[in-house]
CSV table of C-alpha atoms and ligand atoms in Angstrom, one decimal:
chain,number,residue,atom,x,y,z
Y,1,MET,CA,-33.3,-5.4,-2.2
Y,2,ALA,CA,-30.4,-4.0,-4.2
Y,3,GLU,CA,-27.7,-4.6,-1.7
Y,4,GLY,CA,-25.0,-3.4,-4.1
Y,5,LEU,CA,-26.8,0.0,-4.4
Y,6,LEU,CA,-27.2,0.3,-0.7
Y,7,GLY,CA,-23.6,-0.6,-0.2
Y,8,ARG,CA,-22.6,2.2,-2.6
Y,9,ILE,CA,-24.8,4.7,-1.0
Y,10,GLY,CA,-23.8,3.8,2.5
Y,11,GLY,CA,-20.2,3.6,1.5
Y,12,ARG,CA,-19.5,1.4,4.5
Y,13,GLY,CA,-17.6,4.6,5.6
Y,14,HIS,CA,-14.7,2.7,7.2
Y,15,VAL,CA,-13.9,5.1,10.0
Y,16,PRO,CA,-10.2,5.0,10.5
Y,17,THR,CA,-10.5,4.0,14.1
Y,18,LYS,CA,-9.5,0.5,13.6
Y,19,ASP,CA,-6.7,-0.8,15.8
Y,20,PHE,CA,-3.6,-1.9,13.8
Y,21,ALA,CA,-1.0,-4.3,15.2
Y,22,VAL,CA,1.5,-1.5,15.0
Y,23,ALA,CA,0.1,1.7,16.4
Y,24,MET,CA,2.1,4.9,17.2
Y,25,SER,CA,1.3,8.5,17.8
Y,26,ASP,CA,1.8,11.1,15.1
Y,27,GLN,CA,4.8,12.3,17.0
Y,28,GLU,CA,6.4,8.8,17.1
Y,29,TRP,CA,5.8,8.3,13.4
Y,30,GLN,CA,7.3,11.7,12.7
Y,31,ARG,CA,10.5,10.7,14.6
Y,32,LYS,CA,10.7,7.3,12.9
Y,33,LEU,CA,10.0,8.3,9.3
Y,34,SER,CA,11.6,10.7,6.8
Y,35,PRO,CA,9.4,13.7,5.9
Y,36,ALA,CA,8.6,12.2,2.5
Y,37,GLN,CA,7.7,8.8,4.1
Y,38,TYR,CA,5.6,10.6,6.8
Y,39,ARG,CA,3.7,12.6,4.2
Y,40,VAL,CA,2.7,9.5,2.2
Y,41,LEU,CA,2.2,6.9,5.0
Y,42,ARG,CA,0.5,9.0,7.6
Y,43,GLU,CA,-1.0,11.9,5.7
Y,44,HIS,CA,-2.1,10.1,2.5
Y,45,GLY,CA,0.2,12.2,0.4
Y,46,THR,CA,1.2,11.2,-3.1
Y,47,GLU,CA,4.8,11.5,-4.3
Y,48,ARG,CA,5.6,13.2,-7.6
Y,49,ALA,CA,5.4,10.7,-10.5
Y,50,ALA,CA,8.8,9.3,-11.5
Y,51,SER,CA,10.4,10.7,-8.3
Y,52,SER,CA,11.0,7.3,-6.7
Y,53,PRO,CA,14.0,5.2,-7.7
Y,54,LEU,CA,11.8,2.2,-7.0
Y,55,ASP,CA,9.7,3.0,-10.0
Y,56,LYS,CA,12.5,1.8,-12.3
Y,57,GLU,CA,13.6,-1.0,-9.9
Y,58,TYR,CA,13.1,-4.5,-11.4
Y,59,GLY,CA,15.6,-6.6,-9.4
Y,60,ASP,CA,14.6,-9.6,-7.4
Y,61,GLY,CA,13.5,-8.9,-3.8
Y,62,VAL,CA,10.7,-8.0,-1.5
Y,63,TYR,CA,9.1,-4.6,-1.0
Y,64,HIS,CA,8.4,-3.9,2.7
Y,65,CYS,CA,6.3,-1.3,4.4
Y,66,ALA,CA,8.5,1.7,5.1
Y,67,GLY,CA,6.5,2.3,8.3
Y,68,CYS,CA,6.5,-1.1,10.1
Y,69,GLY,CA,8.6,-3.4,7.9
Y,70,GLN,CA,5.9,-5.8,6.9
Y,71,PRO,CA,6.5,-7.6,3.5
Y,72,LEU,CA,4.0,-6.2,1.1
Y,73,PHE,CA,4.9,-7.0,-2.5
Y,74,ALA,CA,7.2,-9.5,-4.3
Y,75,SER,CA,9.3,-8.2,-7.2
Y,76,SER,CA,7.7,-11.0,-9.3
Y,77,ALA,CA,4.4,-9.1,-9.2
Y,78,LYS,CA,5.9,-5.8,-10.3
Y,79,PHE,CA,5.4,-4.4,-13.8
Y,80,ASN,CA,6.0,-1.3,-15.7
Y,81,SER,CA,2.8,0.6,-15.7
Y,82,GLY,CA,4.3,3.7,-17.4
Y,83,THR,CA,2.7,5.9,-14.7
Y,84,GLY,CA,5.9,6.9,-12.8
Y,85,TRP,CA,4.9,5.0,-9.7
Y,86,PRO,CA,6.0,1.5,-8.7
Y,87,SER,CA,3.1,-0.8,-9.8
Y,88,PHE,CA,2.2,-4.4,-8.9
Y,89,TRP,CA,-0.5,-6.7,-10.0
Y,90,ALA,CA,-0.9,-8.4,-6.6
Y,91,PRO,CA,0.2,-7.9,-3.0
Y,92,LEU,CA,1.5,-10.6,-0.8
Y,93,ASP,CA,-1.1,-12.6,1.2
Y,94,GLN,CA,-3.0,-10.5,3.7
Y,95,ALA,CA,-0.3,-7.7,3.4
Y,96,VAL,CA,-2.6,-4.9,2.5
Y,97,GLU,CA,-6.2,-3.7,3.1
Y,98,THR,CA,-8.3,-1.3,1.1
Y,99,GLN,CA,-11.0,1.3,1.7
Y,100,THR,CA,-13.0,3.6,-0.5
Y,101,ASP,CA,-11.4,7.0,-0.9
Y,102,ARG,CA,-13.7,9.8,-2.1
Y,103,SER,CA,-11.2,12.6,-1.9
Y,104,PHE,CA,-10.5,15.0,-4.9
Y,105,PHE,CA,-14.1,14.4,-6.2
Y,106,MET,CA,-13.1,10.9,-7.4
Y,107,THR,CA,-14.0,7.5,-6.0
Y,108,ARG,CA,-10.8,5.4,-5.7
Y,109,THR,CA,-9.8,2.4,-3.7
Y,110,GLU,CA,-7.2,3.4,-1.2
Y,111,VAL,CA,-4.5,0.8,-0.2
Y,112,HIS,CA,-2.9,0.6,3.2
Y,113,CYS,CA,-0.6,-1.7,5.1
Y,114,SER,CA,-2.6,-4.3,7.1
Y,115,ARG,CA,-0.1,-4.1,10.0
Y,116,CYS,CA,0.3,-0.3,10.7
Y,117,GLY,CA,-2.4,1.2,8.6
Y,118,GLY,CA,0.2,3.3,6.7
Y,119,HIS,CA,-1.1,4.7,3.4
Y,120,LEU,CA,0.6,3.1,0.4
Y,121,GLY,CA,-1.3,4.2,-2.7
Y,122,HIS,CA,-4.4,3.1,-4.7
Y,123,VAL,CA,-5.5,0.1,-6.6
Y,124,PHE,CA,-7.1,0.3,-10.1
Y,125,ASP,CA,-8.7,-2.4,-12.2
Y,126,ASP,CA,-6.7,-1.7,-15.4
Y,127,GLY,CA,-3.7,-3.9,-14.5
Y,128,PRO,CA,-2.3,-6.9,-16.4
Y,129,GLN,CA,-3.3,-10.5,-16.0
Y,130,PRO,CA,-3.6,-12.7,-14.0
Y,131,THR,CA,-5.4,-10.3,-11.6
Y,132,GLY,CA,-6.2,-7.3,-13.9
Y,133,LEU,CA,-5.3,-5.1,-11.0
Y,134,ARG,CA,-2.8,-2.3,-10.8
Y,135,TYR,CA,-1.5,-1.5,-7.3
Y,136,CYS,CA,-0.2,2.0,-7.8
Y,137,MET,CA,2.2,2.6,-4.9
Y,138,ASN,CA,4.3,5.4,-3.6
Y,139,GLY,CA,7.9,4.4,-3.6
Y,140,ALA,CA,8.3,6.5,-0.4
Y,141,ALA,CA,6.0,4.0,1.4
Y,142,LEU,CA,8.1,1.1,0.3
Y,143,ASP,CA,11.4,-0.4,1.6
Y,144,PHE,CA,13.0,-2.6,-1.1
Y,145,ARG,CA,15.1,-5.5,0.3
Y,146,ARG,CA,17.1,-6.9,-2.6
Y,147,GLN,CA,17.5,-10.6,-3.0
Y,148,GLU,CA,15.1,-11.3,-0.2
Y,149,LYS,CA,12.7,-14.2,-0.8
Y,150,PRO,CA,9.0,-13.6,-0.3
Y,151,PRO,CA,7.2,-15.5,2.5
Y,152,GLU,CA,5.5,-18.7,1.4
Y,153,PRO,CA,1.8,-18.1,0.6
Y,154,GLY,CA,-0.2,-19.3,3.5
Y,155,GLY,CA,2.9,-20.1,5.4
Y,156,ALA,CA,2.5,-17.1,7.7
Y,157,GLU,CA,3.8,-17.4,11.2
Y,158,PRO,CA,1.2,-19.1,13.5
Y,159,ALA,CA,-0.6,-16.7,15.8
Y,160,ALA,CA,1.5,-16.1,18.8
Y,161,ALA,CA,0.2,-18.4,21.6
Y,162,GLY,CA,-0.7,-16.7,24.8
I,1,ZN,ZN1,3.1,-1.1,7.7
């Protein structure tokens, strides 16, 4: 049977009840984040195009989640998409997860931090090589740490014993 079709119809409706490693109440997030960060990360808002200084940032460093601090993108994967939002062709290993977003009468792929579930932006398939992907991110969701070296691929910390 057409599994792809079923998958599309069913939508696999990822209910956002998943437990993330970093979980806080709305009130706690509101205290921790700026209003702009909160609107993007916790309410799936989108900042105005070209409003983030990180859109024009091309220095070396690592982009972290503004919610929980997890490293998400290396500056080496950043490119100028001309959209007005910081754009990357690949995230760091296991840093982000995606789900289908059917809001605004469009079907898009939503991108969130794998550690706290904070909304980052969307991913589109019109990016540059080698991946052909364009991770269109909200600068408000990112915390750029200049000169920091990205973690080694696959060199993630071993699962905490006990
Ligand atoms: Zn996070």
